[in-house]
PDB file of C-alpha atoms and ligand atoms in Angstrom:
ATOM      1  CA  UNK O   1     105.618-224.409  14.448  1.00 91.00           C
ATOM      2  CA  UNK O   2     105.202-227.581  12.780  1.00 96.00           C
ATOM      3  CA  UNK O   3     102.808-227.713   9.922  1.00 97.00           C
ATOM      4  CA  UNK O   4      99.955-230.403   9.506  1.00 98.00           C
ATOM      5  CA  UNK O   5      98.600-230.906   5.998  1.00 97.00           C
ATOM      6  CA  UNK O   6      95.259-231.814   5.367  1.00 98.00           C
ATOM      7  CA  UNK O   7      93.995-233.954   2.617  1.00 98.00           C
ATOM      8  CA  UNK O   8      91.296-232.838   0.544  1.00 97.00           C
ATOM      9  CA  UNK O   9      88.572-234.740   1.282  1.00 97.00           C
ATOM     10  CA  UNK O  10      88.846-233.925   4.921  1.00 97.00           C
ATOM     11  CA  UNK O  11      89.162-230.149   4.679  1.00 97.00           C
ATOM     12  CA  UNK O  12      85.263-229.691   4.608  1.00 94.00           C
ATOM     13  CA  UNK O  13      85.912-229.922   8.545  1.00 96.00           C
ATOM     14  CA  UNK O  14      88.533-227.687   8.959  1.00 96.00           C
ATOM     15  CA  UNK O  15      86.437-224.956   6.659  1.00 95.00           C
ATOM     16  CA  UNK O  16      88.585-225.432   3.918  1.00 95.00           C
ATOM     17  CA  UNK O  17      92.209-224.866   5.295  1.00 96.00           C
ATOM     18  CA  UNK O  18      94.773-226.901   3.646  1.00 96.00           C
ATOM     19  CA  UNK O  19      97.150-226.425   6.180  1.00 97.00           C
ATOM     20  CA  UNK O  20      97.261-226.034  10.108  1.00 97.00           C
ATOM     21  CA  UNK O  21     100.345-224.423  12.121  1.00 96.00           C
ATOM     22  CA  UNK O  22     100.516-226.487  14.994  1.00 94.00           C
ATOM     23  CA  UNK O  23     103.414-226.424  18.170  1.00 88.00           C
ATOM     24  CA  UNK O  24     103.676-229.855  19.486  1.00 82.00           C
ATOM     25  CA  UNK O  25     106.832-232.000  20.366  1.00 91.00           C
ATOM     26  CA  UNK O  26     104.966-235.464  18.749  1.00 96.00           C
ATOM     27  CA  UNK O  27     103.072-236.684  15.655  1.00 96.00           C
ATOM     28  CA  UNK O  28      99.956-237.517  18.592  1.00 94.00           C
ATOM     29  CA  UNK O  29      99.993-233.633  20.493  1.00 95.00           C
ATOM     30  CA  UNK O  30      99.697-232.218  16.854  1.00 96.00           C
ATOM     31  CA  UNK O  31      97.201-234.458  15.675  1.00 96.00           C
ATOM     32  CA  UNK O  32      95.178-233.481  19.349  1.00 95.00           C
ATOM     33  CA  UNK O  33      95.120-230.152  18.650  1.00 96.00           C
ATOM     34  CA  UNK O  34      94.559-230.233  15.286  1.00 97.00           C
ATOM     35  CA  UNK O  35      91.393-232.075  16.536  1.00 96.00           C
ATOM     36  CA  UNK O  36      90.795-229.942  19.369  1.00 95.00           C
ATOM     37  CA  UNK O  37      90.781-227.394  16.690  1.00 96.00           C
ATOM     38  CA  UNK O  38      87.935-228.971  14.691  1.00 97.00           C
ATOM     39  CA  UNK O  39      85.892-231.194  16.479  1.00 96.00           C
ATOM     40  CA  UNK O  40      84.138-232.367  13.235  1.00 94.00           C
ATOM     41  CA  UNK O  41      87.759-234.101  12.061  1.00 95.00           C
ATOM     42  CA  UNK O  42      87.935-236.255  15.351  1.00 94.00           C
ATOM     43  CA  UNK O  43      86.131-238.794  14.717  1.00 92.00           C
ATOM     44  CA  UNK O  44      88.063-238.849  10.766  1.00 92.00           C
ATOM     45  CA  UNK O  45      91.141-239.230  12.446  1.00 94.00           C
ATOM     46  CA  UNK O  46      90.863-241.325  15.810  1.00 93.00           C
ATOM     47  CA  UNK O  47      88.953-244.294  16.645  1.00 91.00           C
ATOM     48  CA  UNK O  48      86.342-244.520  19.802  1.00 90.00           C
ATOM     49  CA  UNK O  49      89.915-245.648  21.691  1.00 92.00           C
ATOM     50  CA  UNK O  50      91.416-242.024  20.816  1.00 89.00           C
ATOM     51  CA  UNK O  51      93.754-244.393  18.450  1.00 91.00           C
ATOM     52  CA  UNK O  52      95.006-242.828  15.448  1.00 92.00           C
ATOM     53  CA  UNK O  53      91.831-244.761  12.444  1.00 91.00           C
ATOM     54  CA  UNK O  54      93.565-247.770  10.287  1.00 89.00           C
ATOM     55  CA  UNK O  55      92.377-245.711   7.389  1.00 90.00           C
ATOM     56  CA  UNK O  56      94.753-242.984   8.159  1.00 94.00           C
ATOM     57  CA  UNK O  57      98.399-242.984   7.407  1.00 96.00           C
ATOM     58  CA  UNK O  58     100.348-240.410   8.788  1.00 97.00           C
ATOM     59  CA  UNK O  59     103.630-239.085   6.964  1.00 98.00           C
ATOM     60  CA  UNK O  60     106.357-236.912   8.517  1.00 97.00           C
ATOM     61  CA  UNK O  61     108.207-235.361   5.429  1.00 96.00           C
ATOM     62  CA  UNK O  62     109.034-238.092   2.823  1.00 94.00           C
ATOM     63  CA  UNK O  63     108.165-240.947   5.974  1.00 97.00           C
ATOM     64  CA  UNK O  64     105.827-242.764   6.998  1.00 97.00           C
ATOM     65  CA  UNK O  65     105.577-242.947  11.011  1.00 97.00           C
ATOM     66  CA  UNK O  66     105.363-247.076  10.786  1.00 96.00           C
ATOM     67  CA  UNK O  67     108.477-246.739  10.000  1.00 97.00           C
ATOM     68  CA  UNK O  68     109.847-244.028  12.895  1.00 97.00           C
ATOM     69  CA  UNK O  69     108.807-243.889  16.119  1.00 96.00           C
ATOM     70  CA  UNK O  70     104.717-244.089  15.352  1.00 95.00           C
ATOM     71  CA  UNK O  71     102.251-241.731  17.257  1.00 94.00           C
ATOM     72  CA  UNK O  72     105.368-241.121  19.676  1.00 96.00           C
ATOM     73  CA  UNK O  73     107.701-239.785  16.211  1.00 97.00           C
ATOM     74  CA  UNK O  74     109.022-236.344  17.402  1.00 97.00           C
ATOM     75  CA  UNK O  75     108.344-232.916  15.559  1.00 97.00           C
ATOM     76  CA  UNK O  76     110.609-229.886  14.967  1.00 96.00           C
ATOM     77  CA  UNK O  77     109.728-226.723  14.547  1.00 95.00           C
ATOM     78  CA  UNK O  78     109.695-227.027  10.351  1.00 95.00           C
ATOM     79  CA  UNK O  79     108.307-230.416  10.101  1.00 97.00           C
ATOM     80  CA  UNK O  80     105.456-231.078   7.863  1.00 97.00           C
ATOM     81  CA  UNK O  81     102.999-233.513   8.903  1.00 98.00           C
ATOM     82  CA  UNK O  82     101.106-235.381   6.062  1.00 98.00           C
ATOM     83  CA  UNK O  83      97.776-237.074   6.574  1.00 98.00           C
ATOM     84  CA  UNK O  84      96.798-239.630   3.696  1.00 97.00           C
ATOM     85  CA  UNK O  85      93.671-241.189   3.561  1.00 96.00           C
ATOM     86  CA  UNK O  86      94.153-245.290   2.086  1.00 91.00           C
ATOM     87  CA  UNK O  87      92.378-245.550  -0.304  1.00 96.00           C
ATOM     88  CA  UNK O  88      91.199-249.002  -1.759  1.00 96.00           C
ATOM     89  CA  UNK O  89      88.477-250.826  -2.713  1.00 96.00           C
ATOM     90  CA  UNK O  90      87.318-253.584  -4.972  1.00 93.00           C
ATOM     91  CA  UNK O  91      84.088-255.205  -6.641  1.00 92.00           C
TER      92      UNK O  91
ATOM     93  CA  UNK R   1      65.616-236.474   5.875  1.00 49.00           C
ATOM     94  CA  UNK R   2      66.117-235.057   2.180  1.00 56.00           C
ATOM     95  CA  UNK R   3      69.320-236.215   0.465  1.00 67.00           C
ATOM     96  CA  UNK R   4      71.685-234.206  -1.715  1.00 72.00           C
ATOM     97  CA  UNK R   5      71.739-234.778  -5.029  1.00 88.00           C
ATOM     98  CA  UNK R   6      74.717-234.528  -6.979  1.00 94.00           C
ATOM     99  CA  UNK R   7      75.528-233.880 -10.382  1.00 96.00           C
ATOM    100  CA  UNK R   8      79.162-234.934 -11.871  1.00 97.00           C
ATOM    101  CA  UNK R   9      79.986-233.491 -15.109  1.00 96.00           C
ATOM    102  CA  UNK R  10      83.360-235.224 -16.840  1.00 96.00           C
ATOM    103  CA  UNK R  11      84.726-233.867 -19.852  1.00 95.00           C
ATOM    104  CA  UNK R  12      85.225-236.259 -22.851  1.00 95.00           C
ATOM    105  CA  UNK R  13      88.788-236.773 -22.338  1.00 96.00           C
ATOM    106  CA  UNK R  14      87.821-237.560 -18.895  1.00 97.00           C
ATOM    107  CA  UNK R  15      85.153-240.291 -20.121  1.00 98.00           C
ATOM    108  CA  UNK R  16      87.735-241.832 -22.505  1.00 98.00           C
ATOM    109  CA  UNK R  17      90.766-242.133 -20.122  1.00 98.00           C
ATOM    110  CA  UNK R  18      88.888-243.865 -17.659  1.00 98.00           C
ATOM    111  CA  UNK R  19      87.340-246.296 -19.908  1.00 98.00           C
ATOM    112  CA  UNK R  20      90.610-246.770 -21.930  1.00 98.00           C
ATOM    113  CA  UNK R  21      92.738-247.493 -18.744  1.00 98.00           C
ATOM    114  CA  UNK R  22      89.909-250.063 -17.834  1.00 98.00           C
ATOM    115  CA  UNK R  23      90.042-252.033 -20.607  1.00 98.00           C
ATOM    116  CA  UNK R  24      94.120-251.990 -20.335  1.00 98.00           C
ATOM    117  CA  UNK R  25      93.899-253.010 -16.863  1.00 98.00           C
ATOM    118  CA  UNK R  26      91.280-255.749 -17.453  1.00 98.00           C
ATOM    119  CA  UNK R  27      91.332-258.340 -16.052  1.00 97.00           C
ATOM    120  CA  UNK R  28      92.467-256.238 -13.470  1.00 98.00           C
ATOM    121  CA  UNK R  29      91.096-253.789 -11.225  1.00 98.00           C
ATOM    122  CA  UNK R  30      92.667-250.238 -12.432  1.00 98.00           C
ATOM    123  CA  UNK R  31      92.595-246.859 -10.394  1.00 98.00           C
ATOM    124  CA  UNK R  32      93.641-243.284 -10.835  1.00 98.00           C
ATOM    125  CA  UNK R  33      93.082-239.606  -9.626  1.00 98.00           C
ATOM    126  CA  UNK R  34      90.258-237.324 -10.987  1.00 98.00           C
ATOM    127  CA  UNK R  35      90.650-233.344 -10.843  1.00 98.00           C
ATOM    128  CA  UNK R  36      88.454-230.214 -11.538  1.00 96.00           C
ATOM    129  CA  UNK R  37      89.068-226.138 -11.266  1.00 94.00           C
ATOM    130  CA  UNK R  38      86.804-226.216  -7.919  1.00 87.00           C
ATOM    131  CA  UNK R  39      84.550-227.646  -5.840  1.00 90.00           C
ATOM    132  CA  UNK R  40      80.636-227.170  -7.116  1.00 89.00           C
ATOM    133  CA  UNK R  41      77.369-228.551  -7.731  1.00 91.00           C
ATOM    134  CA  UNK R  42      77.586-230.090 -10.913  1.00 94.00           C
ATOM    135  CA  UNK R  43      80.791-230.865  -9.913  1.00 96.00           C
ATOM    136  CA  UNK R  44      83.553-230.615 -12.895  1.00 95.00           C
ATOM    137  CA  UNK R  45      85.917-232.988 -13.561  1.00 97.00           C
ATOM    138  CA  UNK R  46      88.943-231.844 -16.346  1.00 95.00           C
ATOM    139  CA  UNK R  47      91.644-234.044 -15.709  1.00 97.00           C
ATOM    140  CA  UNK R  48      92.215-237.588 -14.744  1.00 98.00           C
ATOM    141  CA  UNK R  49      95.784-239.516 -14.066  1.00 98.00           C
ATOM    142  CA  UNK R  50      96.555-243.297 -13.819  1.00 98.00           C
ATOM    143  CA  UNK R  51      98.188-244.302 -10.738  1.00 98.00           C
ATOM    144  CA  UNK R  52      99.314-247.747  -9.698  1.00 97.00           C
ATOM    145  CA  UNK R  53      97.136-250.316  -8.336  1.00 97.00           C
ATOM    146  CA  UNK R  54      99.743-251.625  -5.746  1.00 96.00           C
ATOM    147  CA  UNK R  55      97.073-254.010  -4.037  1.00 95.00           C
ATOM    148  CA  UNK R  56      99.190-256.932  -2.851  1.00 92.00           C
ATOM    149  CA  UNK R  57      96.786-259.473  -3.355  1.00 90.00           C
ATOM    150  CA  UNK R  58      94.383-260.680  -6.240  1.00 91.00           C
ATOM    151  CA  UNK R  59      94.003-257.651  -8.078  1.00 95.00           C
ATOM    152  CA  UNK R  60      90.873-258.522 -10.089  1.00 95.00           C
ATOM    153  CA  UNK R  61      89.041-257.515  -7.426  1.00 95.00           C
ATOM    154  CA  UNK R  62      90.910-255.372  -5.210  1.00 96.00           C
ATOM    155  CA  UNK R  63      92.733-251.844  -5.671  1.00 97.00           C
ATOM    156  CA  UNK R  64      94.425-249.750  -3.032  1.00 97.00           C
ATOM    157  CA  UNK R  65      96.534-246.513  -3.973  1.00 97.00           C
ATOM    158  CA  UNK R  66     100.222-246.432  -2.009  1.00 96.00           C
ATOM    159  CA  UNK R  67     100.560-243.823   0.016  1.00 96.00           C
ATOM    160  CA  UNK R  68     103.123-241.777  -1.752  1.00 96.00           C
ATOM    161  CA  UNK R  69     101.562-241.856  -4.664  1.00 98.00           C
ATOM    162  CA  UNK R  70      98.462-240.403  -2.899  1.00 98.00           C
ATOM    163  CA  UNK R  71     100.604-237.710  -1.397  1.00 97.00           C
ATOM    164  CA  UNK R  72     102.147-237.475  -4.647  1.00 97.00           C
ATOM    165  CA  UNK R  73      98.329-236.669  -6.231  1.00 98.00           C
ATOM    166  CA  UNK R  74      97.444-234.076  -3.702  1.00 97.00           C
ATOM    167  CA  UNK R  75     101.209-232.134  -4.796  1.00 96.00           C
ATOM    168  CA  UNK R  76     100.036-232.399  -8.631  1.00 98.00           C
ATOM    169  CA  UNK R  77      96.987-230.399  -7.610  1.00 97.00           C
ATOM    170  CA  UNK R  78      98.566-228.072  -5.762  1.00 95.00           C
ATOM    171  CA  UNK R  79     100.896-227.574  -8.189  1.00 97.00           C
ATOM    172  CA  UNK R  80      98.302-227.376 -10.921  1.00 97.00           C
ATOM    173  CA  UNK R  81      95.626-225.012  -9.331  1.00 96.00           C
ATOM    174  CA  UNK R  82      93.396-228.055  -9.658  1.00 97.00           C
ATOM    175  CA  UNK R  83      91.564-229.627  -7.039  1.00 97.00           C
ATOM    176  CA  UNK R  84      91.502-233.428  -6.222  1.00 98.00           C
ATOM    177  CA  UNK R  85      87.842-234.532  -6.081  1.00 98.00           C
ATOM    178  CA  UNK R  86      87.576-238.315  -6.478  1.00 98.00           C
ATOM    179  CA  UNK R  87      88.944-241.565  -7.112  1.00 98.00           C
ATOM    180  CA  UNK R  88      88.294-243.734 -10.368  1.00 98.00           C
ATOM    181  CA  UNK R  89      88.684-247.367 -10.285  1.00 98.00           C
ATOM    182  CA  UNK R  90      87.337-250.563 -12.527  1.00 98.00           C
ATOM    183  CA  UNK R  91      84.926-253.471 -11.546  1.00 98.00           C
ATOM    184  CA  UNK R  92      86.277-256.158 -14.694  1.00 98.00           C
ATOM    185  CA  UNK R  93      83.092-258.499 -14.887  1.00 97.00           C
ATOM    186  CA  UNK R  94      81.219-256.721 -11.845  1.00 97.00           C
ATOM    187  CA  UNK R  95      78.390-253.612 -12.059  1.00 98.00           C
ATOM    188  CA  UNK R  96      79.829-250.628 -11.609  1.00 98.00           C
ATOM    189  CA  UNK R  97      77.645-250.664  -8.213  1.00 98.00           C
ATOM    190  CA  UNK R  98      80.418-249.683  -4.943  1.00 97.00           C
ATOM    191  CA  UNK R  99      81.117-252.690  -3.058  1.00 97.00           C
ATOM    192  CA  UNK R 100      81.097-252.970   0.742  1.00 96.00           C
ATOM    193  CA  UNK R 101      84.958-252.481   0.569  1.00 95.00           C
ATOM    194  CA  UNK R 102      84.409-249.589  -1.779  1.00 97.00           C
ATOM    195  CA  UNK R 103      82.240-248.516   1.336  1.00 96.00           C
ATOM    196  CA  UNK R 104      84.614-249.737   4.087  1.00 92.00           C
ATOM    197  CA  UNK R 105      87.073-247.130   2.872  1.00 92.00           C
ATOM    198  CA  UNK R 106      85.269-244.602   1.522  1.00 94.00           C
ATOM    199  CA  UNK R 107      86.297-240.686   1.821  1.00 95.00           C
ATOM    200  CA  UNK R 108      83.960-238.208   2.511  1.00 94.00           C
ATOM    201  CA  UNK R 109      84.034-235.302  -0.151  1.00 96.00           C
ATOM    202  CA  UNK R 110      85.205-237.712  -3.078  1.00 97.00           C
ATOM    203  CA  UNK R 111      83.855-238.997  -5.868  1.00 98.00           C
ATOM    204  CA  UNK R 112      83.823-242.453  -6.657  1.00 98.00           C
ATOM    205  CA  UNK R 113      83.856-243.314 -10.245  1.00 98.00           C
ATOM    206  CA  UNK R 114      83.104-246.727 -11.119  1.00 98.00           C
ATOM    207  CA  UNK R 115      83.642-248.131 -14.740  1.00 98.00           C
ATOM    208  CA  UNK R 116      82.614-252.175 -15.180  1.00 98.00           C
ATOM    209  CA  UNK R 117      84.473-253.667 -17.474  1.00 98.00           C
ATOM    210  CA  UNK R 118      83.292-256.819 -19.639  1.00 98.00           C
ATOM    211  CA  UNK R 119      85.372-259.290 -21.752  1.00 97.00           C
ATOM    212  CA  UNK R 120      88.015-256.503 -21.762  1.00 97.00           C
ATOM    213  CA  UNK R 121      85.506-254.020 -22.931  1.00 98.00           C
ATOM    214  CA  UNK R 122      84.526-250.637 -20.889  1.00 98.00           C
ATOM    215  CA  UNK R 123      80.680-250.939 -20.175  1.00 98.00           C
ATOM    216  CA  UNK R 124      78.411-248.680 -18.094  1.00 97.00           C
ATOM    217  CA  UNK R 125      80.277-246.542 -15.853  1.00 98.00           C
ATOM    218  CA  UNK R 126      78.355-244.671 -12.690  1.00 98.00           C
ATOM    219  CA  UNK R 127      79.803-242.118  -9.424  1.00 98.00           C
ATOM    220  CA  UNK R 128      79.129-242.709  -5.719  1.00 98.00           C
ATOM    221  CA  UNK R 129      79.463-240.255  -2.805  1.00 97.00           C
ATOM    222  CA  UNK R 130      79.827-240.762   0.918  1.00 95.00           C
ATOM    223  CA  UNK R 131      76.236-239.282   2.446  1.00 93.00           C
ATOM    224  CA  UNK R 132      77.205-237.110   5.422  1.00 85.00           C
ATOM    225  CA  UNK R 133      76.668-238.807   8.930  1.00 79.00           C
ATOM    226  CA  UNK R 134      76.113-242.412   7.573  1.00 85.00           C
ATOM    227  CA  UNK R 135      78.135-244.724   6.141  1.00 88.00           C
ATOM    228  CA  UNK R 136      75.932-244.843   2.975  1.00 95.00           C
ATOM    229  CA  UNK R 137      76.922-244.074  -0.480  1.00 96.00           C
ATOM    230  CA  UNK R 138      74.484-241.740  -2.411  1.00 96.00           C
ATOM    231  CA  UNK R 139      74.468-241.866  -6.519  1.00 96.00           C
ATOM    232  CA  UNK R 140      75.517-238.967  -8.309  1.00 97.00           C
ATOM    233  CA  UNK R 141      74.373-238.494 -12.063  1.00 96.00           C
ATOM    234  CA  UNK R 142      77.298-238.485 -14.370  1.00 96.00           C
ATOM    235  CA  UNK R 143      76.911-236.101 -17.260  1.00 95.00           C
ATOM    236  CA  UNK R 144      79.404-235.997 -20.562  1.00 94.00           C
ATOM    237  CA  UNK R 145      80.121-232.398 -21.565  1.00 88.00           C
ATOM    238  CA  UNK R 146      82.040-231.057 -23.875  1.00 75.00           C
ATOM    239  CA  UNK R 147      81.043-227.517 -23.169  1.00 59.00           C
ATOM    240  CA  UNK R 148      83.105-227.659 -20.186  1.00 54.00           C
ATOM    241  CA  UNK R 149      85.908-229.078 -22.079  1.00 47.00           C
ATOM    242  CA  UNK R 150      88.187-226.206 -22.110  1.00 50.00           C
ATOM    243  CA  UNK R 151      89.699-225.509 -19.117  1.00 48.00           C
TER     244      UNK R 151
HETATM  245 ZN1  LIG F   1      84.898-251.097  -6.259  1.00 72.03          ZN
END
C-alpha cells in the first residue's frame, strides 16, 4: 500500500489523519480514492474539471511529479505520496 | 450566519522573531512557519522559523514558500511534536490587511500573520483566517502572552 500524506491544513477533512494507506498503481487512482474517502477534500484537491488544483503540488518521495510522469507517475507498494499546498502571497 | 471568532495567542519570542525578520527582510517581503503544542481556541503559537522567500519575481510585494521547504516544515513538526498552524509573512510599506493574492492562495486551517513594515521598521502586525465555505478571510485577535511562554 502506498501511503498519501496529508498536509496540515487539509486534515480537518480527513478528521484529523495525517496519513492515508492507499493501493493504487498512479499518483491520480490514489489521489481518487483518497477523495472518494473524504468527500469534503475534493474540491481542495481537484478543480470543477476533476484536474488535480494549481494550488496543489504533489510530491512522490523527494520529487515532484512535474518532473516524472505527472498525474500518470506510477506508485509502488512503499511509495509516499506528499501533498503541499503553495503557498504565496503578497501586499 | 454567525462567524467564528478566533483568538491567536503568540508568545514573546514569537512577536519578536516575526517583527525582527521583517525589518531584515525590508524592503522585501519575508515569510516563515509558525508552530504551537495543538490545535485550540485561543490558538497558541510557541515557535516560529524563517524560511526562504523564493518568489521569482519582485519580491517587495510578493512571497511564495518552495515546495521542499514546505515539506521540509511539516517534517520539523512532526519531528518536534509541534503542530504547523500558519504562515507569517511581511507587507514593507503596506497595512498588514491580506491582499487578494494573500486570498487567492489562502489555506484553510492556517493562520495568516501579517506584520507591515515601514521605513525598515516593524509596525502593526494583525492574523487572518480562511472562513469555512467562502473565500473570505475572517480577523483573528492577536494576543501577546508570556504566560504561555514555556512550552
Ligand atoms: Zn500579503
Amino acid at each position: 500500500m502506498a501511503k498519501i500524506l496529508i498536509p496540515t491544513p487539509l486534515r480537518k477533512f480527513t478528521g484529523n489523519a495525517a496519513t492515508f494507506e492507499v493501493k493504487g498503481a498512479t499518483v491520480a487512482e490514489a489521489l481518487r480514492a483518497l477523495a472518494e474517502a473524504h468527500p469534503q477534500l475534493k474540491p481542495h484537491l481537484f478543480d470543477n474539471a476533476g484536474r488535480l488544483r494549481s494550488f496543489i503540488r504533489v510530491y512522490v518521495g523527494e520529487d515532484d511529479i512535474a518532473t516524472l510522469q505527472r498525474e500518470d507517475t506510477p506508485l509502488t507498494d512503499e511509495a509516499v505520496v506528499s501533498i503541499v499546498p503553495a503557498i504565496a502571497g503578497g501586499s | 450566519m454567525s462567524r467564528a471568532v478566533f483568538t491567536l495567542v503568540l508568545s514573546p519570542e514569537v512577536d519578536a522573531h516575526i517583527r525582527r525578520h521583517g525589518e531584515a527582510a525590508w524592503p522585501y517581503e519575508c515569510c516563515g512557519f509558525l508552530y504551537g503544542p495543538a490545535d485550540g481556541n485561543p490558538r497558541l503559537i510557541t515557535r516560529a522559523l524563517r524560511a526562504p522567500n523564493s518568489k521569482e519575481g519582485d519580491q517587495r510585494r510578493r512571497f511564495e514558500i518552495a515546495p521542499t521547504d514546505y515539506l521540509e516544515a511539516e517534517r520539523y513538526a512532526a519531528d518536534h511534536g509541534l503542530q504547523l498552524l500558519g504562515i507569517y509573512h511581511s507587507h514593507p510599506e503596506h497595512p498588514a490587511v491580506a491582499s487578494k493574492h494573500d486570498l487567492a492562495q489562502a489555506m484553510p486551517f492556517f493562520s495568516y500573520v501579517i506584520v507591515s513594515v515601514r521605513g525598515g521598521r516593524a509596525a502593526e502586525m494583525r492574523s487572518w483566517r480562511l472562513r469555512d465555505e467562502v473565500r473570505a478571510f475572517d480577523e483573528e485577535t492577536i494576543l501577546i502572552a508570556p504566560a504561555f511562554a514555556k512550552h
